[in-house]
Amino acid sequence: NNKNLSSVSKKHWGEREIEITRTHIYTESRKKLKQPRKTLTLTSPPKKEMARKETKDSGNKFHFSIDRGGTFTDIHCLLPNNTEIVRKLLSEDPDNYPDAPTEGIRRILSEHDTPLTSISYDRNIPVNTSRIGSIRMGTTVATNALLERKGERMGLVITKGFK
């Protein structure tokens, strides 16, 4: 019999409020089983002016910002109705999906677009991109490899503009 103990804190990120829920899992002897599981929720909507500016030129579409890390991939999406959602997936989960960013996009479109448009976002076919306005993606994987001095040895040769 494991027991969960949750704590909720609120922080501000720019002009938005974020609710952070930490869930600790304990055994009957009060021994922690693992690191707390965190859930982040944006509890205040974005400014309407900012949301309109983001989607002004590209119409009624989905806008994705993705951070692919070594352990988790975070997918932030501005929906066509100017609602923001955040999803977190394991960066590597080959038993369930081949690529975390693509899977995150597919899941969000399945949940929020299929009921409205009947477009299928089945995992076995390429993602239909007709409803996507933008995808911004960054990764810490390459940066961490450089900082930790992991990966293949390489060199950079510069011949022009070096002083």
PDB file of C-alpha atoms in Angstrom:
ATOM      1  CA  ASN A   1       0.000   0.000   0.000  1.00  0.00           C
ATOM      2  CA  ASN A   2       1.683   3.146  -1.230  1.00  0.00           C
ATOM      3  CA  LYS A   3       0.493   6.599  -0.210  1.00  0.00           C
ATOM      4  CA  ASN A   4       0.683   9.772  -2.269  1.00  0.00           C
ATOM      5  CA  LEU A   5       1.363  13.149  -0.709  1.00  0.00           C
ATOM      6  CA  SER A   6       0.863  16.128  -2.984  1.00  0.00           C
ATOM      7  CA  SER A   7       1.865  19.741  -2.512  1.00  0.00           C
ATOM      8  CA  VAL A   8       0.779  22.640  -4.688  1.00  0.00           C
ATOM      9  CA  SER A   9       2.676  25.880  -5.150  1.00  0.00           C
ATOM     10  CA  LYS A  10       2.071  28.828  -7.427  1.00  0.00           C
ATOM     11  CA  LYS A  11       4.724  30.838  -9.222  1.00  0.00           C
ATOM     12  CA  HIS A  12       4.638  33.636 -11.738  1.00  0.00           C
ATOM     13  CA  TRP A  13       6.214  33.296 -15.167  1.00  0.00           C
ATOM     14  CA  GLY A  14       6.103  36.681 -16.803  1.00  0.00           C
ATOM     15  CA  GLU A  15       2.482  37.755 -16.511  1.00  0.00           C
ATOM     16  CA  ARG A  16       1.174  34.199 -16.214  1.00  0.00           C
ATOM     17  CA  GLU A  17       0.635  32.191 -13.076  1.00  0.00           C
ATOM     18  CA  ILE A  18       1.842  28.585 -13.030  1.00  0.00           C
ATOM     19  CA  GLU A  19       0.546  26.000 -10.592  1.00  0.00           C
ATOM     20  CA  ILE A  20       3.115  23.325  -9.718  1.00  0.00           C
ATOM     21  CA  THR A  21       1.887  20.085  -8.149  1.00  0.00           C
ATOM     22  CA  ARG A  22       4.538  17.803  -6.649  1.00  0.00           C
ATOM     23  CA  THR A  23       3.395  14.267  -5.855  1.00  0.00           C
ATOM     24  CA  HIS A  24       5.609  12.236  -3.519  1.00  0.00           C
ATOM     25  CA  ILE A  25       4.988   8.500  -3.299  1.00  0.00           C
ATOM     26  CA  TYR A  26       5.631   6.857   0.097  1.00  0.00           C
ATOM     27  CA  THR A  27       5.497   3.273   1.382  1.00  0.00           C
ATOM     28  CA  GLU A  28       3.736   2.459   4.669  1.00  0.00           C
ATOM     29  CA  SER A  29       7.051   2.962   6.504  1.00  0.00           C
ATOM     30  CA  ARG A  30       7.133   6.545   5.133  1.00  0.00           C
ATOM     31  CA  LYS A  31      10.080   5.750   2.857  1.00  0.00           C
ATOM     32  CA  LYS A  32      10.070   7.728  -0.402  1.00  0.00           C
ATOM     33  CA  LEU A  33       9.850   5.476  -3.444  1.00  0.00           C
ATOM     34  CA  LYS A  34      11.103   7.927  -6.066  1.00  0.00           C
ATOM     35  CA  GLN A  35      11.568  11.559  -6.979  1.00  0.00           C
ATOM     36  CA  PRO A  36       8.406  13.676  -6.878  1.00  0.00           C
ATOM     37  CA  ARG A  37       6.299  13.738 -10.021  1.00  0.00           C
ATOM     38  CA  LYS A  38       5.703  17.325 -11.131  1.00  0.00           C
ATOM     39  CA  THR A  39       2.676  18.608 -13.001  1.00  0.00           C
ATOM     40  CA  LEU A  40       2.723  22.155 -14.364  1.00  0.00           C
ATOM     41  CA  THR A  41      -0.509  23.972 -15.159  1.00  0.00           C
ATOM     42  CA  LEU A  42      -0.886  27.475 -16.575  1.00  0.00           C
ATOM     43  CA  THR A  43      -3.636  28.889 -14.394  1.00  0.00           C
ATOM     44  CA  SER A  44      -4.070  32.273 -16.001  1.00  0.00           C
ATOM     45  CA  PRO A  45      -4.701  32.807 -19.716  1.00  0.00           C
ATOM     46  CA  PRO A  46      -2.238  34.680 -21.904  1.00  0.00           C
ATOM     47  CA  LYS A  47      -2.885  38.298 -22.742  1.00  0.00           C
ATOM     48  CA  LYS A  48      -5.351  38.457 -25.611  1.00  0.00           C
ATOM     49  CA  GLU A  49      -3.195  40.978 -27.491  1.00  0.00           C
ATOM     50  CA  MET A  50      -0.177  38.679 -27.374  1.00  0.00           C
ATOM     51  CA  ALA A  51      -2.173  35.649 -28.486  1.00  0.00           C
ATOM     52  CA  ARG A  52      -3.740  37.548 -31.393  1.00  0.00           C
ATOM     53  CA  LYS A  53      -0.368  38.860 -32.520  1.00  0.00           C
ATOM     54  CA  GLU A  54       1.021  35.293 -32.522  1.00  0.00           C
ATOM     55  CA  THR A  55      -1.718  33.967 -34.814  1.00  0.00           C
ATOM     56  CA  LYS A  56      -2.521  37.127 -36.812  1.00  0.00           C
ATOM     57  CA  ASP A  57      -0.714  36.160 -40.027  1.00  0.00           C
ATOM     58  CA  SER A  58      -1.215  32.389 -40.011  1.00  0.00           C
ATOM     59  CA  GLY A  59      -4.930  32.146 -39.288  1.00  0.00           C
ATOM     60  CA  ASN A  60      -6.770  29.664 -37.147  1.00  0.00           C
ATOM     61  CA  LYS A  61      -3.933  27.161 -36.617  1.00  0.00           C
ATOM     62  CA  PHE A  62      -1.887  25.343 -33.973  1.00  0.00           C
ATOM     63  CA  HIS A  63       1.463  26.839 -32.912  1.00  0.00           C
ATOM     64  CA  PHE A  64       3.988  24.515 -31.252  1.00  0.00           C
ATOM     65  CA  SER A  65       7.101  25.282 -29.208  1.00  0.00           C
ATOM     66  CA  ILE A  66       9.084  22.170 -28.310  1.00  0.00           C
ATOM     67  CA  ASP A  67      12.066  21.578 -26.038  1.00  0.00           C
ATOM     68  CA  ARG A  68      13.621  18.163 -26.567  1.00  0.00           C
ATOM     69  CA  GLY A  69      15.783  17.262 -23.591  1.00  0.00           C
ATOM     70  CA  GLY A  70      17.746  14.142 -22.772  1.00  0.00           C
ATOM     71  CA  THR A  71      14.999  12.726 -20.528  1.00  0.00           C
ATOM     72  CA  PHE A  72      11.816  14.629 -21.330  1.00  0.00           C
ATOM     73  CA  THR A  73      10.366  16.508 -24.280  1.00  0.00           C
ATOM     74  CA  ASP A  74       8.121  19.460 -23.411  1.00  0.00           C
ATOM     75  CA  ILE A  75       5.493  20.476 -25.960  1.00  0.00           C
ATOM     76  CA  HIS A  76       3.813  23.873 -25.563  1.00  0.00           C
ATOM     77  CA  CYS A  77       0.926  24.588 -27.916  1.00  0.00           C
ATOM     78  CA  LEU A  78      -1.112  27.696 -28.604  1.00  0.00           C
ATOM     79  CA  LEU A  79      -4.456  26.330 -29.807  1.00  0.00           C
ATOM     80  CA  PRO A  80      -6.548  28.100 -32.472  1.00  0.00           C
ATOM     81  CA  ASN A  81      -8.854  29.423 -29.711  1.00  0.00           C
ATOM     82  CA  ASN A  82      -5.793  31.102 -28.044  1.00  0.00           C
ATOM     83  CA  THR A  83      -5.710  28.581 -25.174  1.00  0.00           C
ATOM     84  CA  GLU A  84      -2.253  27.381 -24.152  1.00  0.00           C
ATOM     85  CA  ILE A  85      -1.549  23.770 -23.222  1.00  0.00           C
ATOM     86  CA  VAL A  86       1.644  21.976 -22.189  1.00  0.00           C
ATOM     87  CA  ARG A  87       2.426  18.262 -22.559  1.00  0.00           C
ATOM     88  CA  LYS A  88       5.474  16.303 -21.397  1.00  0.00           C
ATOM     89  CA  LEU A  89       6.681  13.032 -22.942  1.00  0.00           C
ATOM     90  CA  LEU A  90       9.705  10.821 -22.446  1.00  0.00           C
ATOM     91  CA  SER A  91      12.275  11.766 -25.098  1.00  0.00           C
ATOM     92  CA  GLU A  92      13.043   8.102 -25.711  1.00  0.00           C
ATOM     93  CA  ASP A  93      10.199   5.559 -25.574  1.00  0.00           C
ATOM     94  CA  PRO A  94      10.693   3.230 -28.567  1.00  0.00           C
ATOM     95  CA  ASP A  95       8.011   0.782 -27.392  1.00  0.00           C
ATOM     96  CA  ASN A  96       5.356   3.497 -27.792  1.00  0.00           C
ATOM     97  CA  TYR A  97       6.614   5.993 -30.408  1.00  0.00           C
ATOM     98  CA  PRO A  98       9.680   6.573 -32.596  1.00  0.00           C
ATOM     99  CA  ASP A  99       9.983  10.354 -32.083  1.00  0.00           C
ATOM    100  CA  ALA A 100       8.773  12.360 -29.056  1.00  0.00           C
ATOM    101  CA  PRO A 101       8.214  15.770 -30.749  1.00  0.00           C
ATOM    102  CA  THR A 102       6.171  14.188 -33.547  1.00  0.00           C
ATOM    103  CA  GLU A 103       4.208  12.102 -31.039  1.00  0.00           C
ATOM    104  CA  GLY A 104       3.450  15.180 -28.905  1.00  0.00           C
ATOM    105  CA  ILE A 105       2.175  17.092 -31.940  1.00  0.00           C
ATOM    106  CA  ARG A 106       0.126  14.084 -33.040  1.00  0.00           C
ATOM    107  CA  ARG A 107      -1.466  13.677 -29.590  1.00  0.00           C
ATOM    108  CA  ILE A 108      -2.402  17.356 -29.294  1.00  0.00           C
ATOM    109  CA  LEU A 109      -3.883  17.450 -32.802  1.00  0.00           C
ATOM    110  CA  SER A 110      -5.811  14.206 -32.128  1.00  0.00           C
ATOM    111  CA  GLU A 111      -7.228  15.614 -28.912  1.00  0.00           C
ATOM    112  CA  HIS A 112      -8.019  19.168 -30.048  1.00  0.00           C
ATOM    113  CA  ASP A 113      -8.413  19.077 -33.854  1.00  0.00           C
ATOM    114  CA  THR A 114      -9.930  15.694 -34.768  1.00  0.00           C
ATOM    115  CA  PRO A 115     -13.227  16.388 -32.914  1.00  0.00           C
ATOM    116  CA  LEU A 116     -13.640  19.600 -34.957  1.00  0.00           C
ATOM    117  CA  THR A 117     -12.314  18.610 -38.384  1.00  0.00           C
ATOM    118  CA  SER A 118     -12.481  14.786 -38.422  1.00  0.00           C
ATOM    119  CA  ILE A 119      -8.853  14.740 -39.655  1.00  0.00           C
ATOM    120  CA  SER A 120      -7.178  11.519 -38.526  1.00  0.00           C
ATOM    121  CA  TYR A 121      -3.819  11.760 -36.782  1.00  0.00           C
ATOM    122  CA  ASP A 122      -3.149   8.025 -36.651  1.00  0.00           C
ATOM    123  CA  ARG A 123       0.347   7.028 -35.511  1.00  0.00           C
ATOM    124  CA  ASN A 124       0.844   4.840 -38.605  1.00  0.00           C
ATOM    125  CA  ILE A 125       0.601   7.691 -41.129  1.00  0.00           C
ATOM    126  CA  PRO A 126       2.565  10.965 -41.487  1.00  0.00           C
ATOM    127  CA  VAL A 127       1.072  13.866 -39.511  1.00  0.00           C
ATOM    128  CA  ASN A 128      -1.236  16.055 -41.592  1.00  0.00           C
ATOM    129  CA  THR A 129       0.364  19.518 -41.309  1.00  0.00           C
ATOM    130  CA  SER A 130      -2.461  21.560 -42.843  1.00  0.00           C
ATOM    131  CA  ARG A 131      -3.617  22.819 -39.405  1.00  0.00           C
ATOM    132  CA  ILE A 132      -0.123  23.671 -38.098  1.00  0.00           C
ATOM    133  CA  GLY A 133       0.860  27.352 -38.223  1.00  0.00           C
ATOM    134  CA  SER A 134       4.353  27.040 -36.741  1.00  0.00           C
ATOM    135  CA  ILE A 135       6.758  24.692 -34.987  1.00  0.00           C
ATOM    136  CA  ARG A 136       9.663  26.062 -32.955  1.00  0.00           C
ATOM    137  CA  MET A 137      12.033  23.482 -31.592  1.00  0.00           C
ATOM    138  CA  GLY A 138      15.099  23.599 -29.393  1.00  0.00           C
ATOM    139  CA  THR A 139      17.177  20.859 -27.876  1.00  0.00           C
ATOM    140  CA  THR A 140      19.504  20.529 -24.931  1.00  0.00           C
ATOM    141  CA  VAL A 141      20.817  17.145 -26.091  1.00  0.00           C
ATOM    142  CA  ALA A 142      23.631  18.564 -28.262  1.00  0.00           C
ATOM    143  CA  THR A 143      24.508  21.265 -25.733  1.00  0.00           C
ATOM    144  CA  ASN A 144      24.746  18.699 -22.925  1.00  0.00           C
ATOM    145  CA  ALA A 145      26.927  16.435 -25.071  1.00  0.00           C
ATOM    146  CA  LEU A 146      29.347  19.332 -25.591  1.00  0.00           C
ATOM    147  CA  LEU A 147      29.379  20.329 -21.921  1.00  0.00           C
ATOM    148  CA  GLU A 148      29.820  16.738 -20.736  1.00  0.00           C
ATOM    149  CA  ARG A 149      32.417  16.035 -23.444  1.00  0.00           C
ATOM    150  CA  LYS A 150      30.448  13.031 -24.705  1.00  0.00           C
ATOM    151  CA  GLY A 151      30.005  11.917 -28.287  1.00  0.00           C
ATOM    152  CA  GLU A 152      32.418  11.754 -31.192  1.00  0.00           C
ATOM    153  CA  ARG A 153      35.566  13.850 -31.263  1.00  0.00           C
ATOM    154  CA  MET A 154      35.373  16.651 -33.776  1.00  0.00           C
ATOM    155  CA  GLY A 155      37.070  19.841 -34.787  1.00  0.00           C
ATOM    156  CA  LEU A 156      36.070  23.159 -36.316  1.00  0.00           C
ATOM    157  CA  VAL A 157      38.300  24.694 -38.971  1.00  0.00           C
ATOM    158  CA  ILE A 158      37.822  28.380 -39.771  1.00  0.00           C
ATOM    159  CA  THR A 159      39.698  30.024 -42.633  1.00  0.00           C
ATOM    160  CA  LYS A 160      37.735  33.193 -43.271  1.00  0.00           C
ATOM    161  CA  GLY A 161      37.102  35.987 -40.763  1.00  0.00           C
ATOM    162  CA  PHE A 162      39.385  34.568 -38.053  1.00  0.00           C
ATOM    163  CA  LYS A 163      41.732  37.119 -36.469  1.00  0.00           C
TER     164      LYS A 163
END
